[in-house]
Coordinates of C-alpha atoms in Angstrom, one line a residue:
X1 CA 0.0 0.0 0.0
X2 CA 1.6 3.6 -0.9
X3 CA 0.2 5.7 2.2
X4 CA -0.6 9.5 1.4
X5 CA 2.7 11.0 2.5
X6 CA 4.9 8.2 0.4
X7 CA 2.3 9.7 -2.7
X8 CA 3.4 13.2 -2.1
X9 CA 6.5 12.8 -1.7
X10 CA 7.0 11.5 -5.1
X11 CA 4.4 14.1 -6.5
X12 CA 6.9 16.8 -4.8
X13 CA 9.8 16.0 -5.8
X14 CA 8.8 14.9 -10.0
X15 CA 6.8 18.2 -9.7
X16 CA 9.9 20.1 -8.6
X17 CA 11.7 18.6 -11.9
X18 CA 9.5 19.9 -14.0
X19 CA 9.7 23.1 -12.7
X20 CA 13.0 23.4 -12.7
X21 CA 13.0 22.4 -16.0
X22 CA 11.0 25.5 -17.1
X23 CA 12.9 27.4 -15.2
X24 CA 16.0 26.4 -17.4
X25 CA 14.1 27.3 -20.2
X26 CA 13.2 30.5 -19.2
X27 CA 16.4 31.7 -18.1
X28 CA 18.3 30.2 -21.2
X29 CA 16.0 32.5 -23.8
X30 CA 15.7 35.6 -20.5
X31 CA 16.9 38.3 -23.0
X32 CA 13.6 37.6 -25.0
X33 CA 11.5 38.5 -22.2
X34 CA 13.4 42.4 -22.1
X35 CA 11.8 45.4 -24.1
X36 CA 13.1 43.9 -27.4
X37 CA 12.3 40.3 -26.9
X38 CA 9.0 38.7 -28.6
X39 CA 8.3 38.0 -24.9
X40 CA 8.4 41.1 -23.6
X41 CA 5.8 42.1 -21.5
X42 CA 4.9 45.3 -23.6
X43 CA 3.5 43.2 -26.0
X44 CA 1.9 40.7 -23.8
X45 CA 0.0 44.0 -21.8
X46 CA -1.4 45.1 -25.0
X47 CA -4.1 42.2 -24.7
X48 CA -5.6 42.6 -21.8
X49 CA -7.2 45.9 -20.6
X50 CA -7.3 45.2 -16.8
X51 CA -3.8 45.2 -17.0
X52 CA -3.2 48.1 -19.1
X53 CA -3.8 50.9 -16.2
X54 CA -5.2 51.2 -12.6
X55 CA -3.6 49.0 -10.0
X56 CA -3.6 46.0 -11.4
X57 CA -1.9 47.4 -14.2
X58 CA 0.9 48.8 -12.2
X59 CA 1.2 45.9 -9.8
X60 CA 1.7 43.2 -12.7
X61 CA 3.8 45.9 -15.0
X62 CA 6.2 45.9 -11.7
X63 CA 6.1 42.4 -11.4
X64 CA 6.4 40.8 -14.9
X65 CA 8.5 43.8 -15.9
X66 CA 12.2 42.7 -17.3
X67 CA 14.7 42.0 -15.3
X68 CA 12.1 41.5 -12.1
X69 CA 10.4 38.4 -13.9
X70 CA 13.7 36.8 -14.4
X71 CA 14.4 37.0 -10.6
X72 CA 11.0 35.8 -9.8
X73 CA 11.4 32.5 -12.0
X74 CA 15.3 32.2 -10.3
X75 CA 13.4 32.7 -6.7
X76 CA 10.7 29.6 -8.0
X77 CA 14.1 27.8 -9.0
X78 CA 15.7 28.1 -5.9
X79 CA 12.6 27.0 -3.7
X80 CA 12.2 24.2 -6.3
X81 CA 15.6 23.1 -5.0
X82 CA 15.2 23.3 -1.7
X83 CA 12.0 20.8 -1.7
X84 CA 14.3 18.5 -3.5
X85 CA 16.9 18.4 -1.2
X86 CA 13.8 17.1 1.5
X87 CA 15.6 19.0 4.1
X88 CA 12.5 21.5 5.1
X89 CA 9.0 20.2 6.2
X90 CA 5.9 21.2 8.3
X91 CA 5.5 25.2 7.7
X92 CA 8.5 25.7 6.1
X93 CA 7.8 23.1 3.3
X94 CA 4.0 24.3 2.9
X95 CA 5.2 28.0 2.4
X96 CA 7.8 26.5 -0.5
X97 CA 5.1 24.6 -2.2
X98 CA 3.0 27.3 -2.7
X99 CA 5.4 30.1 -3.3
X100 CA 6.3 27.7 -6.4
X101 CA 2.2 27.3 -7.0
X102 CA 2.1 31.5 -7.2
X103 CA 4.8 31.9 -9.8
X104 CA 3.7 29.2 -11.7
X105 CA 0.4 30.8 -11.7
X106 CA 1.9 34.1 -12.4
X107 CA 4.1 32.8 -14.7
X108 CA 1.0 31.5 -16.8
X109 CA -0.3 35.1 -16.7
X110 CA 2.4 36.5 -18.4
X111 CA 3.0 34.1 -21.0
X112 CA -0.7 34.2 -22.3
X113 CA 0.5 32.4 -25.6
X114 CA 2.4 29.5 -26.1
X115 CA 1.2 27.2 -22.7
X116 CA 0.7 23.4 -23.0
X117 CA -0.8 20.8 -21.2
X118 CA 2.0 20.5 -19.2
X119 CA 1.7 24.0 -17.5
X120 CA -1.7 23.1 -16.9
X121 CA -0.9 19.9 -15.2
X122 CA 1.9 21.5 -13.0
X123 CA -0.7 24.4 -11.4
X124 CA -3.3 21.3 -10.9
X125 CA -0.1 19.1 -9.2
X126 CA 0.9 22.6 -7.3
X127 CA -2.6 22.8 -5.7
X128 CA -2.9 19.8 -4.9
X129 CA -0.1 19.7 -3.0
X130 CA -1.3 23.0 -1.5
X131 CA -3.9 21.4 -0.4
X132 CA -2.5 18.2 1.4
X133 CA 0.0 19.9 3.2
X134 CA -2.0 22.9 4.3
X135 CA -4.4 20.5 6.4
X136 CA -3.0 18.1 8.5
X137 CA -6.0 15.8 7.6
X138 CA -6.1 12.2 6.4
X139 CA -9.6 12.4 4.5
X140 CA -8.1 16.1 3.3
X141 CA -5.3 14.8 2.2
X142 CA -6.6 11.7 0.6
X143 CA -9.1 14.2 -1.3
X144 CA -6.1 16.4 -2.3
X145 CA -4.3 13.2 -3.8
X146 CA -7.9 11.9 -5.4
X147 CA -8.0 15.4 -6.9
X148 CA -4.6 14.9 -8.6
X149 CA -5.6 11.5 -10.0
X150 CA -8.9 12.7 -11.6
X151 CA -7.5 15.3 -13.1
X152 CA -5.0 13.3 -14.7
X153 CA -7.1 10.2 -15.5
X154 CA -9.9 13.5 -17.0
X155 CA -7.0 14.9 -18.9
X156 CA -6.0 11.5 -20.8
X157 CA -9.9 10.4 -21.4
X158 CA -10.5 13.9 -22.8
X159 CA -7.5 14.2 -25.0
X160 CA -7.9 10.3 -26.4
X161 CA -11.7 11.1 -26.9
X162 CA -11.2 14.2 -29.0
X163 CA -8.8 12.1 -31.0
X164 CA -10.8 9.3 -31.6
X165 CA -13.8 12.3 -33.0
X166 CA -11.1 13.2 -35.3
X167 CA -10.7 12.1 -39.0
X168 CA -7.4 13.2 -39.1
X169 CA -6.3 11.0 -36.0
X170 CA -8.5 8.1 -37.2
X171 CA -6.9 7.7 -40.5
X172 CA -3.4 8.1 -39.4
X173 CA -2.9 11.4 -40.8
X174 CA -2.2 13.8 -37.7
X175 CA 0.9 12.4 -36.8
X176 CA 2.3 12.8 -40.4
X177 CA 1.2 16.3 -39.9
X178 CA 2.8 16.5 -36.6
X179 CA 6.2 15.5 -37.8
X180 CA 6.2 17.5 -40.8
X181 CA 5.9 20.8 -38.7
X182 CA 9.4 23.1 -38.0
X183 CA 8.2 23.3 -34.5
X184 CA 7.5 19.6 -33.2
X185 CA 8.4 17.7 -36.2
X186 CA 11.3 15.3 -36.5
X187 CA 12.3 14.9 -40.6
X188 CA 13.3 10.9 -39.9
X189 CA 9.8 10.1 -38.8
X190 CA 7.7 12.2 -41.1
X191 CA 9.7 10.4 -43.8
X192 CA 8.5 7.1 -41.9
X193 CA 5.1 7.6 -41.7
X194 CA 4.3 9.2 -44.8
X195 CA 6.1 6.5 -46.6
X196 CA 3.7 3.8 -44.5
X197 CA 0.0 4.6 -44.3
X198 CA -0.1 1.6 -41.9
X199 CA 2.3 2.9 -39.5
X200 CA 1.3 6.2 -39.4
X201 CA -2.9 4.7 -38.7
X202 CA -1.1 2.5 -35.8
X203 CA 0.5 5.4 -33.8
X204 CA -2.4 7.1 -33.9
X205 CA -4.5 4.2 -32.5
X206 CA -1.9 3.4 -30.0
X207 CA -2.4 6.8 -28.8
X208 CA -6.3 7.0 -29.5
X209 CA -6.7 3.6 -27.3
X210 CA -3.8 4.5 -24.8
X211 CA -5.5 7.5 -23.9
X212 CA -9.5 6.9 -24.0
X213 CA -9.6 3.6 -22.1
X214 CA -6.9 5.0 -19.5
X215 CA -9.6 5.3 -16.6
X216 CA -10.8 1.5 -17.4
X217 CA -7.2 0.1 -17.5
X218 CA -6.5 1.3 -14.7
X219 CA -8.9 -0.1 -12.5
X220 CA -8.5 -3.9 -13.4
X221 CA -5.9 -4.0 -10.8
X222 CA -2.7 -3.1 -9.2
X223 CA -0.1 -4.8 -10.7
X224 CA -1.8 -3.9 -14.0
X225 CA -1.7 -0.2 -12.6
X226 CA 2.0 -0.6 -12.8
X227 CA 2.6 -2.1 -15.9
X228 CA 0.1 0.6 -17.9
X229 CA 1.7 3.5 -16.3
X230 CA 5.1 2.2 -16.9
X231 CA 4.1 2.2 -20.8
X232 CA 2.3 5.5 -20.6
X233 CA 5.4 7.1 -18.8
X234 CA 7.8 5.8 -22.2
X235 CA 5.2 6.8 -24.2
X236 CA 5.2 10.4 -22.7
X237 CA 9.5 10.2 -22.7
X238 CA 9.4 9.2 -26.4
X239 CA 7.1 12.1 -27.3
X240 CA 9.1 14.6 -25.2
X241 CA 12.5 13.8 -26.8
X242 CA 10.9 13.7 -30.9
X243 CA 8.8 16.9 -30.0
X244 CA 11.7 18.9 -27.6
X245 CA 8.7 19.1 -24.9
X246 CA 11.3 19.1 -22.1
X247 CA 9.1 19.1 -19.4
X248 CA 6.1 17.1 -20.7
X249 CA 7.5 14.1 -19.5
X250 CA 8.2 15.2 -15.6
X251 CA 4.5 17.3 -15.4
X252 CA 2.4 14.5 -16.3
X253 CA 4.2 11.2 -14.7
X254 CA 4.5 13.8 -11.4
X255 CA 0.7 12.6 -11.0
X256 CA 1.2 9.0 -10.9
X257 CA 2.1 8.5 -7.7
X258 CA -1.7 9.7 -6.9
X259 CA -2.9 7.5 -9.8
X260 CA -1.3 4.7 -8.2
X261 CA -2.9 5.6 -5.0
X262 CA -6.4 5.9 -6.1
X263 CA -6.2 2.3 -7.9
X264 CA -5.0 1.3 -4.2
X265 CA -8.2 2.9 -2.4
X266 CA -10.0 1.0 -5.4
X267 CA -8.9 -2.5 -5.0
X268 CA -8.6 -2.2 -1.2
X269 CA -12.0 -1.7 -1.3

């Protein structure tokens, strides 16, 4: 049985890869986040009005500003760290998780464009783990870790169902598309699959069957539990490397641990 604080444990510290991972990222392109960068926040202001003026628009033009953004992501770095090294707990730990939680959140906010899945997954790990440490409760805590797994199981069922709805996925011909683009692409592959109609139509129904019937495989039983994630995990580290989604990998298998939990409260009962 993996008890709630062996489940967050491992949540913390895959979580706390991923975000230094981002952090890496951030700080490798800063310069494009200054007044001349295509992420500076001029130009991320300009489409919102609540930020443009008033209070608001002074209090996130100080914050998001270059440099101060930079040392805010370096300050999320640093706590990231620091729960790592499993050397803080009680109080101290609570305050590092969610310091981490608010400039992820705030690091969102000024983005606007070009978020994934995986910063969605992070906030959702983040408050979870907010949430379990905040209250020293075992049913709290056991919701906080259920609310991890759902989300994770939704986001999988969701993104497999939408694919299946699609012609494009059904046929085989979105992950031709995929890896023909300059962004995510990979010129090997492309070459593969649009050489091979059939290869091309079973990656996609890998991933199409992979992802819808995730809540149902999970629940025949633990040792299965393993097994699927396992797969899912290479799957995830496969499409990280061919893509460059360098933190994909960590933001989703970060959830597991609660995944495996939940197929624990399942059996057990």
């Amino acid at each position: 049985m993996l008890s709630e604080q062996q489940a967050a444990l491992y949540i913390q510290n895959l979580i706390s890869i991923a975000i230094l991972i981002d952090a890496a990222e951030i700080l490798f392109m800063r310069r494009q986040y200054s007044l001349q960068g295509i992420y500076s926040y001029q130009i991320v202001r300009s489409s919102h009005k609540w930020v443009l003026s008033g209070v608001t628009g002074n209090l996130f033009g100080f914050i998001f500003s270059y440099p101060r953004f930079i040392y805010l992501i370096l300050f999320q770095a640093l706590a990231a760290v620091m729960v790592l090294s499993q050397a803080f707990g009680g109080l101290t730990l609570i305050l590092l998780i969610a310091l981490i939680f608010f400039i992820k959140l705030s690091a969102n906010m000024r983005h606007q464009t070009g978020l994934d899945g995986a910063d969605q997954m992070q906030v959702i790990v983040l408050a979870g783990l907010v949430g379990f440490y905040l209250f020293d409760d075992q049913r709290i805590q056991t919701i906080s870790l259920i609310f991890i797994s759902a989300q994770s199981i939704l986001s999988y069922l969701v993104s497999g169902v939408a694919k299946l709805l699609s012609k494009e996925w059904r046929s085989g011909e979105a992950i031709k598309g995929i890896m023909n683009t300059v962004g995510y692409g990979n010129k090997k592959l492309a070459k593969v699959f649009t050489s091979s109609k059939s290869t091309s139509k079973l990656a996609c129904w890998s991933v199409i069957i992979v992802e819808s019937f995730f809540p149902f495989f999970i629940l025949i039983n633990i040792d299965f539990t393993f097994i699927f994630l396992i797969v899912v995990g290479l799957m995830h580290l496969s499409i990280a490397i061919v893509m460059h989604l360098n933190n994909f990998f960590w933001s989703f298998i970060s959830t597991y641990p609660a995944v495996i939990y939940l197929s624990y409260l399942v059996h057990q009962n």
